[in-house]
């Protein structure tokens, strides 16, 4: 596989399901010099009739993680395709990673082809508040994995067990923690400030 994206600057948005990674990633991703890459969106765009699409849906509909190797293969292939068709320009855009890496193993694997400069932790220890947000999202966006409380609670457990250790993997010097229970505009304000403080923007 080509190594087009090696050492390209990236920012990781990490937080429990419903913490607002997608909202913030999409918003910043609209600015020149940024490219938003959400693994969940890539998975949901797979052909549902294909074997791969069905395999991935079986994991995500149950709130479980798609295995690391399959995840990395799909995301890397999509990134390469975006580079090839000009959608994503790694020379000029900071990659906003949303939902990937989601395990320490994924963090190790992805570090071979992207350079995660900073980790933004959207912190919300109040899972009941997140549950309310997600039930609303299920109605707004028609996501099957958001509709059942049992599945949502499983995703919170998976987040605690598998994803949170990523924060230690990167170390506190690399992590900016933002209170995700604030209004989205306040979260955006702090996120923007972190990007400025750490020079996470490219000359246009
Ligand atoms: P959220 O962060 O709101 O839970 P996402 O849209 O990021 O939702 O992900 C939806 C589902 O897709 C996850 O619950 C999981 O099953 C799967 N998924 C997304 N990203 C990854 C990943 N990096 N590794 C494994 N599974 C993933």
Coordinates of C-alpha atoms and ligand atoms in Angstrom, one line a residue:
X1 CA 0.0 0.0 0.0
X2 CA 1.3 3.5 -0.8
X3 CA 2.6 5.7 2.0
X4 CA 1.3 9.0 0.7
X5 CA 0.0 10.1 4.1
X6 CA 3.1 9.2 6.2
X7 CA 4.0 11.8 8.8
X8 CA 1.2 14.1 7.8
X9 CA -0.1 16.2 10.7
X10 CA -3.2 14.9 12.4
X11 CA -5.3 15.8 15.4
X12 CA -7.3 13.1 17.3
X13 CA -10.7 13.9 18.7
X14 CA -11.4 11.4 21.4
X15 CA -14.5 11.1 23.7
X16 CA -17.3 8.7 24.6
X17 CA -20.1 8.1 22.1
X18 CA -22.2 11.2 22.1
X19 CA -19.5 13.6 23.4
X20 CA -19.6 15.7 20.2
X21 CA -16.6 14.5 18.2
X22 CA -18.6 14.4 15.0
X23 CA -20.2 17.9 15.6
X24 CA -16.8 19.5 16.3
X25 CA -14.9 17.5 13.7
X26 CA -17.4 18.4 11.0
X27 CA -17.4 22.1 11.9
X28 CA -13.6 22.5 11.9
X29 CA -13.4 20.3 8.9
X30 CA -15.3 22.9 6.9
X31 CA -12.4 25.4 7.3
X32 CA -9.7 25.6 4.7
X33 CA -6.6 23.7 5.9
X34 CA -8.5 20.9 7.7
X35 CA -9.9 17.5 6.6
X36 CA -12.4 15.6 8.8
X37 CA -12.1 11.8 8.8
X38 CA -14.8 10.0 10.8
X39 CA -14.3 6.2 10.8
X40 CA -18.0 5.7 11.7
X41 CA -19.1 7.6 8.6
X42 CA -16.7 5.6 6.5
X43 CA -18.2 2.4 7.8
X44 CA -21.8 3.6 7.3
X45 CA -21.0 4.4 3.7
X46 CA -19.9 0.9 2.9
X47 CA -22.1 -1.0 0.5
X48 CA -24.6 -2.8 2.8
X49 CA -25.0 -5.6 0.4
X50 CA -21.3 -6.4 0.3
X51 CA -19.7 -9.0 2.5
X52 CA -17.5 -6.4 4.1
X53 CA -20.4 -4.0 4.7
X54 CA -22.4 -6.7 6.4
X55 CA -19.5 -7.8 8.6
X56 CA -18.9 -4.2 9.8
X57 CA -22.6 -3.6 10.4
X58 CA -22.8 -6.8 12.5
X59 CA -20.2 -5.3 14.9
X60 CA -21.4 -1.7 14.9
X61 CA -25.1 -2.5 15.3
X62 CA -24.3 -4.4 18.5
X63 CA -22.1 -1.5 19.8
X64 CA -18.9 -3.6 19.5
X65 CA -15.7 -2.5 17.9
X66 CA -14.8 -3.6 14.4
X67 CA -11.6 -5.7 14.6
X68 CA -8.4 -3.5 14.4
X69 CA -7.0 -5.0 11.2
X70 CA -10.2 -4.6 9.2
X71 CA -10.7 -1.1 10.6
X72 CA -7.2 0.1 9.7
X73 CA -7.5 -1.5 6.2
X74 CA -10.8 0.2 5.4
X75 CA -9.8 3.6 6.8
X76 CA -6.3 3.6 5.2
X77 CA -7.8 2.5 1.8
X78 CA -10.4 5.4 2.0
X79 CA -7.7 7.9 2.9
X80 CA -5.6 6.8 0.0
X81 CA -8.6 7.1 -2.3
X82 CA -9.3 10.7 -1.0
X83 CA -5.7 11.6 -1.6
X84 CA -5.8 10.1 -5.1
X85 CA -9.0 11.9 -6.1
X86 CA -7.9 15.2 -4.5
X87 CA -10.5 15.3 -1.8
X88 CA -7.8 15.3 0.9
X89 CA -4.5 17.0 0.4
X90 CA -2.1 15.9 3.2
X91 CA 0.4 18.6 2.2
X92 CA -2.1 21.4 2.9
X93 CA -4.6 19.9 5.4
X94 CA -4.5 18.9 9.0
X95 CA -6.3 15.6 9.3
X96 CA -9.0 15.6 12.0
X97 CA -9.3 12.0 13.1
X98 CA -12.7 11.3 14.7
X99 CA -13.4 7.8 16.0
X100 CA -10.1 6.4 15.0
X101 CA -7.8 5.2 16.7
X102 CA -10.2 3.6 19.2
X103 CA -7.8 1.1 20.7
X104 CA -4.1 1.4 21.8
X105 CA -3.3 -1.2 19.1
X106 CA -5.0 1.0 16.5
X107 CA -3.1 4.0 17.8
X108 CA 0.2 2.1 17.2
X109 CA -0.9 1.0 13.7
X110 CA -2.1 4.4 12.5
X111 CA 1.0 6.1 13.8
X112 CA 2.9 4.4 11.0
X113 CA 1.1 6.6 8.4
X114 CA -0.2 9.6 10.2
X115 CA 1.5 11.9 12.8
X116 CA -0.9 12.6 15.6
X117 CA 0.4 15.9 16.9
X118 CA -2.3 16.5 19.5
X119 CA -5.2 14.6 21.2
X120 CA -8.3 16.6 22.1
X121 CA -10.3 14.8 24.8
X122 CA -13.9 15.7 24.8
X123 CA -14.6 14.7 28.4
X124 CA -18.0 13.9 29.8
X125 CA -18.1 11.5 32.7
X126 CA -21.9 11.8 33.0
X127 CA -23.0 8.9 30.8
X128 CA -26.6 9.5 31.6
X129 CA -26.4 12.9 29.9
X130 CA -24.7 11.3 26.9
X131 CA -27.5 8.7 26.7
X132 CA -30.1 11.5 26.4
X133 CA -28.1 13.2 23.6
X134 CA -27.7 9.9 21.8
X135 CA -31.4 9.0 21.9
X136 CA -32.1 12.3 20.4
X137 CA -29.5 11.7 17.7
X138 CA -31.1 8.3 16.9
X139 CA -34.3 10.2 16.0
X140 CA -32.5 12.9 14.0
X141 CA -30.1 10.8 12.1
X142 CA -31.7 7.3 12.0
X143 CA -28.7 5.4 13.4
X144 CA -29.6 1.9 14.5
X145 CA -26.8 1.7 17.0
X146 CA -28.2 4.8 18.8
X147 CA -31.7 3.5 19.2
X148 CA -31.3 0.9 21.8
X149 CA -30.3 1.7 25.4
X150 CA -28.6 -1.6 25.8
X151 CA -26.4 -1.1 22.8
X152 CA -25.5 2.5 23.9
X153 CA -24.5 1.2 27.3
X154 CA -22.3 -1.4 25.7
X155 CA -20.6 1.3 23.7
X156 CA -19.9 3.3 26.9
X157 CA -18.3 0.1 28.5
X158 CA -16.2 -0.5 25.3
X159 CA -15.1 3.1 25.4
X160 CA -14.0 2.8 29.1
X161 CA -12.2 -0.5 28.5
X162 CA -10.7 -0.1 25.0
X163 CA -10.5 3.5 24.0
X164 CA -9.8 5.6 27.1
X165 CA -6.3 3.9 27.6
X166 CA -5.3 5.8 24.4
X167 CA -5.0 8.9 26.6
X168 CA -2.3 7.3 28.6
X169 CA -0.7 5.9 25.5
X170 CA -0.2 9.4 24.1
X171 CA 0.6 10.9 27.5
X172 CA -0.7 14.0 29.2
X173 CA 1.6 16.4 27.5
X174 CA -0.1 15.6 24.2
X175 CA -3.6 15.8 25.5
X176 CA -6.0 18.8 25.8
X177 CA -9.1 18.0 27.8
X178 CA -12.2 20.0 27.1
X179 CA -15.5 19.7 29.1
X180 CA -17.9 18.3 26.6
X181 CA -20.9 19.2 28.7
X182 CA -20.5 22.9 27.8
X183 CA -22.5 24.4 25.0
X184 CA -21.1 23.3 21.6
X185 CA -20.0 26.9 20.8
X186 CA -17.9 26.9 24.0
X187 CA -16.4 23.5 23.2
X188 CA -15.6 24.9 19.7
X189 CA -14.0 28.0 21.3
X190 CA -11.7 25.9 23.5
X191 CA -10.9 23.5 20.6
X192 CA -10.0 26.4 18.3
X193 CA -7.8 27.9 21.1
X194 CA -6.0 24.6 21.4
X195 CA -5.3 24.5 17.6
X196 CA -3.9 28.0 17.8
X197 CA -1.8 27.4 20.9
X198 CA -0.2 24.3 19.3
X199 CA 0.1 25.8 15.8
X200 CA -2.2 23.1 14.4
X201 CA -2.9 24.9 11.2
X202 CA -1.1 25.1 7.9
X203 CA -0.2 28.2 5.9
X204 CA -2.7 28.5 3.2
Ligands
LIG1 P1 -19.8 7.0 18.2 O1 -18.5 7.6 18.5 O2 -20.9 8.0 18.3 O3 -20.1 5.8 19.0 P2 -19.1 6.3 15.4 O4 -19.9 6.8 14.3 O5 -17.7 6.8 15.6 O6 -19.9 6.5 16.7 O7 -18.9 4.7 15.4 C1 -20.0 3.9 15.2 C2 -19.6 2.4 15.3 O8 -18.6 2.1 14.3 C3 -18.8 2.0 16.6 O9 -19.7 1.7 17.7 C4 -18.0 0.8 16.1 O10 -18.8 -0.3 16.1 C5 -17.6 1.2 14.7 N1 -16.3 1.9 14.7 C6 -16.1 3.2 14.4 N2 -14.8 3.5 14.4 C7 -14.1 2.4 14.8 C8 -12.8 2.0 15.1 N3 -11.8 2.9 15.0 N4 -12.5 0.8 15.5 C9 -13.5 -0.2 15.6 N5 -14.8 0.1 15.4 C10 -15.1 1.3 15.0

